[in-house]
mmCIF file with all atom_site columns, C-alpha atoms in Angstrom:
data_model
loop_
_atom_site.group_PDB
_atom_site.id
_atom_site.type_symbol
_atom_site.label_atom_id
_atom_site.label_alt_id
_atom_site.label_comp_id
_atom_site.label_asym_id
_atom_site.label_entity_id
_atom_site.label_seq_id
_atom_site.pdbx_PDB_ins_code
_atom_site.Cartn_x
_atom_site.Cartn_y
_atom_site.Cartn_z
_atom_site.occupancy
_atom_site.B_iso_or_equiv
_atom_site.pdbx_formal_charge
_atom_site.auth_seq_id
_atom_site.auth_comp_id
_atom_site.auth_asym_id
_atom_site.auth_atom_id
_atom_site.pdbx_PDB_model_num
ATOM 1  C CA . MET A 1 1  ? 134.274 -120.301 -87.972  1.00 47.00 ? 15 MET A CA 1
ATOM 2  C CA . MET A 1 2  ? 132.034 -116.763 -88.021  1.00 49.00 ? 16 MET A CA 1
ATOM 3  C CA . LEU A 1 3  ? 134.402 -115.027 -86.030  1.00 49.00 ? 17 LEU A CA 1
ATOM 4  C CA . ALA A 1 4  ? 136.865 -115.993 -88.270  1.00 51.00 ? 18 ALA A CA 1
ATOM 5  C CA . VAL A 1 5  ? 135.102 -114.896 -91.121  1.00 49.00 ? 19 VAL A CA 1
ATOM 6  C CA . ALA A 1 6  ? 134.322 -111.496 -89.312  1.00 51.00 ? 20 ALA A CA 1
ATOM 7  C CA . VAL A 1 7  ? 137.846 -110.805 -88.318  1.00 53.00 ? 21 VAL A CA 1
ATOM 8  C CA . ALA A 1 8  ? 138.861 -111.526 -91.878  1.00 54.00 ? 22 ALA A CA 1
ATOM 9  C CA . ALA A 1 9  ? 136.699 -109.451 -93.730  1.00 54.00 ? 23 ALA A CA 1
ATOM 10 C CA . SER A 1 10 ? 137.191 -106.576 -91.111  1.00 56.00 ? 24 SER A CA 1
ATOM 11 C CA . ALA A 1 11 ? 141.000 -106.997 -91.921  1.00 61.00 ? 25 ALA A CA 1
ATOM 12 C CA . ALA A 1 12 ? 140.731 -106.150 -95.547  1.00 77.00 ? 26 ALA A CA 1
ATOM 13 C CA . THR A 1 13 ? 138.603 -103.237 -94.955  1.00 87.00 ? 27 THR A CA 1
ATOM 14 C CA . LYS A 1 14 ? 140.327 -100.704 -96.830  1.00 95.00 ? 28 LYS A CA 1
ATOM 15 C CA . THR A 1 15 ? 141.774 -97.682  -94.539  1.00 96.00 ? 29 THR A CA 1
ATOM 16 C CA . TYR A 1 16 ? 142.115 -93.905  -94.510  1.00 97.00 ? 30 TYR A CA 1
ATOM 17 C CA . GLN A 1 17 ? 143.823 -91.552  -92.863  1.00 97.00 ? 31 GLN A CA 1
ATOM 18 C CA . VAL A 1 18 ? 143.735 -87.973  -91.737  1.00 98.00 ? 32 VAL A CA 1
ATOM 19 C CA . THR A 1 19 ? 146.441 -85.929  -90.598  1.00 98.00 ? 33 THR A CA 1
ATOM 20 C CA . GLY A 1 20 ? 146.665 -82.613  -88.135  1.00 98.00 ? 34 GLY A CA 1
ATOM 21 C CA . PRO A 1 21 ? 146.390 -80.601  -84.988  1.00 98.00 ? 35 PRO A CA 1
ATOM 22 C CA . VAL A 1 22 ? 144.198 -82.506  -82.216  1.00 98.00 ? 36 VAL A CA 1
ATOM 23 C CA . LEU A 1 23 ? 141.490 -80.170  -80.743  1.00 98.00 ? 37 LEU A CA 1
ATOM 24 C CA . GLU A 1 24 ? 139.815 -82.604  -78.310  1.00 98.00 ? 38 GLU A CA 1
ATOM 25 C CA . VAL A 1 25 ? 140.505 -86.048  -77.029  1.00 96.00 ? 39 VAL A CA 1
ATOM 26 C CA . ARG A 1 26 ? 137.958 -87.783  -75.426  1.00 95.00 ? 40 ARG A CA 1
ATOM 27 C CA . PRO A 1 27 ? 137.635 -91.786  -74.130  1.00 94.00 ? 41 PRO A CA 1
ATOM 28 C CA . ASP A 1 28 ? 135.180 -92.329  -76.917  1.00 96.00 ? 42 ASP A CA 1
ATOM 29 C CA . ALA A 1 29 ? 136.721 -89.892  -79.692  1.00 97.00 ? 43 ALA A CA 1
ATOM 30 C CA . ILE A 1 30 ? 139.103 -87.653  -80.972  1.00 97.00 ? 44 ILE A CA 1
ATOM 31 C CA . VAL A 1 31 ? 139.019 -84.434  -82.908  1.00 98.00 ? 45 VAL A CA 1
ATOM 32 C CA . VAL A 1 32 ? 141.659 -83.090  -85.165  1.00 98.00 ? 46 VAL A CA 1
ATOM 33 C CA . GLN A 1 33 ? 141.957 -80.086  -87.729  1.00 98.00 ? 47 GLN A CA 1
ATOM 34 C CA . LYS A 1 34 ? 142.446 -80.554  -91.104  1.00 97.00 ? 48 LYS A CA 1
ATOM 35 C CA . GLY A 1 35 ? 142.220 -77.662  -93.219  1.00 97.00 ? 49 GLY A CA 1
ATOM 36 C CA . THR A 1 36 ? 139.058 -75.579  -92.222  1.00 97.00 ? 50 THR A CA 1
ATOM 37 C CA . GLU A 1 37 ? 137.243 -79.052  -91.184  1.00 98.00 ? 51 GLU A CA 1
ATOM 38 C CA . LYS A 1 38 ? 136.997 -80.780  -87.875  1.00 98.00 ? 52 LYS A CA 1
ATOM 39 C CA . TRP A 1 39 ? 137.403 -84.318  -88.306  1.00 98.00 ? 53 TRP A CA 1
ATOM 40 C CA . GLU A 1 40 ? 135.587 -86.102  -85.141  1.00 98.00 ? 54 GLU A CA 1
ATOM 41 C CA . ILE A 1 41 ? 137.058 -90.224  -84.989  1.00 97.00 ? 55 ILE A CA 1
ATOM 42 C CA . ALA A 1 42 ? 134.972 -92.379  -82.820  1.00 96.00 ? 56 ALA A CA 1
ATOM 43 C CA . ARG A 1 43 ? 137.299 -94.425  -80.395  1.00 95.00 ? 57 ARG A CA 1
ATOM 44 C CA . ASP A 1 44 ? 137.151 -98.082  -78.444  1.00 93.00 ? 58 ASP A CA 1
ATOM 45 C CA . VAL A 1 45 ? 138.853 -100.021 -76.232  1.00 92.00 ? 59 VAL A CA 1
ATOM 46 C CA . ASN A 1 46 ? 140.772 -101.514 -79.331  1.00 92.00 ? 60 ASN A CA 1
ATOM 47 C CA . THR A 1 47 ? 142.084 -97.978  -80.730  1.00 94.00 ? 61 THR A CA 1
ATOM 48 C CA . LYS A 1 48 ? 145.779 -98.089  -80.193  1.00 94.00 ? 62 LYS A CA 1
ATOM 49 C CA . ALA A 1 49 ? 147.091 -94.528  -79.241  1.00 93.00 ? 63 ALA A CA 1
ATOM 50 C CA . PRO A 1 50 ? 149.577 -93.110  -77.065  1.00 93.00 ? 64 PRO A CA 1
ATOM 51 C CA . ALA A 1 51 ? 149.181 -92.203  -73.677  1.00 91.00 ? 65 ALA A CA 1
ATOM 52 C CA . ASP A 1 52 ? 150.946 -88.584  -74.541  1.00 93.00 ? 66 ASP A CA 1
ATOM 53 C CA . VAL A 1 53 ? 148.037 -87.563  -77.102  1.00 96.00 ? 67 VAL A CA 1
ATOM 54 C CA . LYS A 1 54 ? 146.738 -84.060  -75.945  1.00 96.00 ? 68 LYS A CA 1
ATOM 55 C CA . VAL A 1 55 ? 145.168 -81.152  -77.323  1.00 98.00 ? 69 VAL A CA 1
ATOM 56 C CA . GLY A 1 56 ? 147.894 -79.461  -79.861  1.00 98.00 ? 70 GLY A CA 1
ATOM 57 C CA . SER A 1 57 ? 149.646 -82.620  -80.678  1.00 97.00 ? 71 SER A CA 1
ATOM 58 C CA . LYS A 1 58 ? 149.949 -83.356  -84.405  1.00 98.00 ? 72 LYS A CA 1
ATOM 59 C CA . VAL A 1 59 ? 148.777 -86.597  -85.005  1.00 98.00 ? 73 VAL A CA 1
ATOM 60 C CA . THR A 1 60 ? 148.063 -88.893  -87.852  1.00 98.00 ? 74 THR A CA 1
ATOM 61 C CA . ILE A 1 61 ? 144.915 -91.504  -87.705  1.00 97.00 ? 75 ILE A CA 1
ATOM 62 C CA . THR A 1 62 ? 144.177 -94.499  -89.472  1.00 97.00 ? 76 THR A CA 1
ATOM 63 C CA . TYR A 1 63 ? 140.435 -95.375  -89.529  1.00 95.00 ? 77 TYR A CA 1
ATOM 64 C CA . ARG A 1 64 ? 137.905 -97.515  -91.452  1.00 94.00 ? 78 ARG A CA 1
ATOM 65 C CA . MET A 1 65 ? 134.638 -96.477  -92.939  1.00 93.00 ? 79 MET A CA 1
ATOM 66 C CA . THR A 1 66 ? 132.166 -98.746  -91.326  1.00 90.00 ? 80 THR A CA 1
ATOM 67 C CA . ALA A 1 67 ? 127.974 -98.582  -91.968  1.00 92.00 ? 81 ALA A CA 1
ATOM 68 C CA . ALA A 1 68 ? 125.845 -97.904  -88.843  1.00 92.00 ? 82 ALA A CA 1
ATOM 69 C CA . ASP A 1 69 ? 122.513 -98.036  -90.569  1.00 96.00 ? 83 ASP A CA 1
ATOM 70 C CA . ILE A 1 70 ? 121.459 -99.430  -94.085  1.00 96.00 ? 84 ILE A CA 1
ATOM 71 C CA . GLU A 1 71 ? 118.085 -98.014  -95.460  1.00 96.00 ? 85 GLU A CA 1
ATOM 72 C CA . VAL A 1 72 ? 116.597 -98.877  -98.916  1.00 96.00 ? 86 VAL A CA 1
ATOM 73 C CA . LYS A 1 73 ? 114.825 -96.073  -100.581 1.00 94.00 ? 87 LYS A CA 1
ATOM 74 C CA . PRO A 1 74 ? 112.116 -96.770  -103.754 1.00 91.00 ? 88 PRO A CA 1
ATOM 75 C CA . GLY A 1 75 ? 113.813 -96.921  -106.846 1.00 87.00 ? 89 GLY A CA 1
ATOM 76 C CA . ALA A 1 76 ? 112.518 -94.529  -109.925 1.00 79.00 ? 90 ALA A CA 1
ATOM 77 C CA . PRO A 1 77 ? 109.472 -96.368  -111.708 1.00 76.00 ? 91 PRO A CA 1
ATOM 78 C CA . ALA A 1 78 ? 111.030 -98.565  -114.713 1.00 74.00 ? 92 ALA A CA 1
ATOM 79 C CA . LYS A 1 79 ? 110.531 -96.945  -117.935 1.00 78.00 ? 93 LYS A CA 1
ATOM 80 C CA . ALA A 1 80 ? 108.305 -98.276  -120.820 1.00 73.00 ? 94 ALA A CA 1
ATOM 81 C CA . PRO A 1 81 ? 110.360 -99.461  -123.537 1.00 75.00 ? 95 PRO A CA 1
ATOM 82 C CA . ALA A 1 82 ? 109.406 -97.455  -126.637 1.00 75.00 ? 96 ALA A CA 1
ATOM 83 C CA . LYS A 1 83 ? 106.790 -98.620  -128.818 1.00 75.00 ? 97 LYS A CA 1
ATOM 84 C CA . LYS A 1 84 ? 107.951 -99.305  -132.514 1.00 73.00 ? 98 LYS A CA 1
ATOM 85 C CA . LYS A 1 85 ? 106.434 -97.474  -135.732 1.00 66.00 ? 99 LYS A CA 1
#
């Protein structure tokens, strides 16, 4: 049951796209040029990619943002209510 919930939550996560020429292809990542920026997108065994992707290919990558770590920071101290005159 938990696996089904995790899969359903994953499927509902918003997707994004980046398009540009490939600068580097590695088993764990692909790097593309978008304007003046280099975008490095992680890959894993579940990433679907054609075998002929190589440096120079123009690609569109669909990806999801996934948190790797969450750290709680202390908040600002609460403001005291204004005194009535």
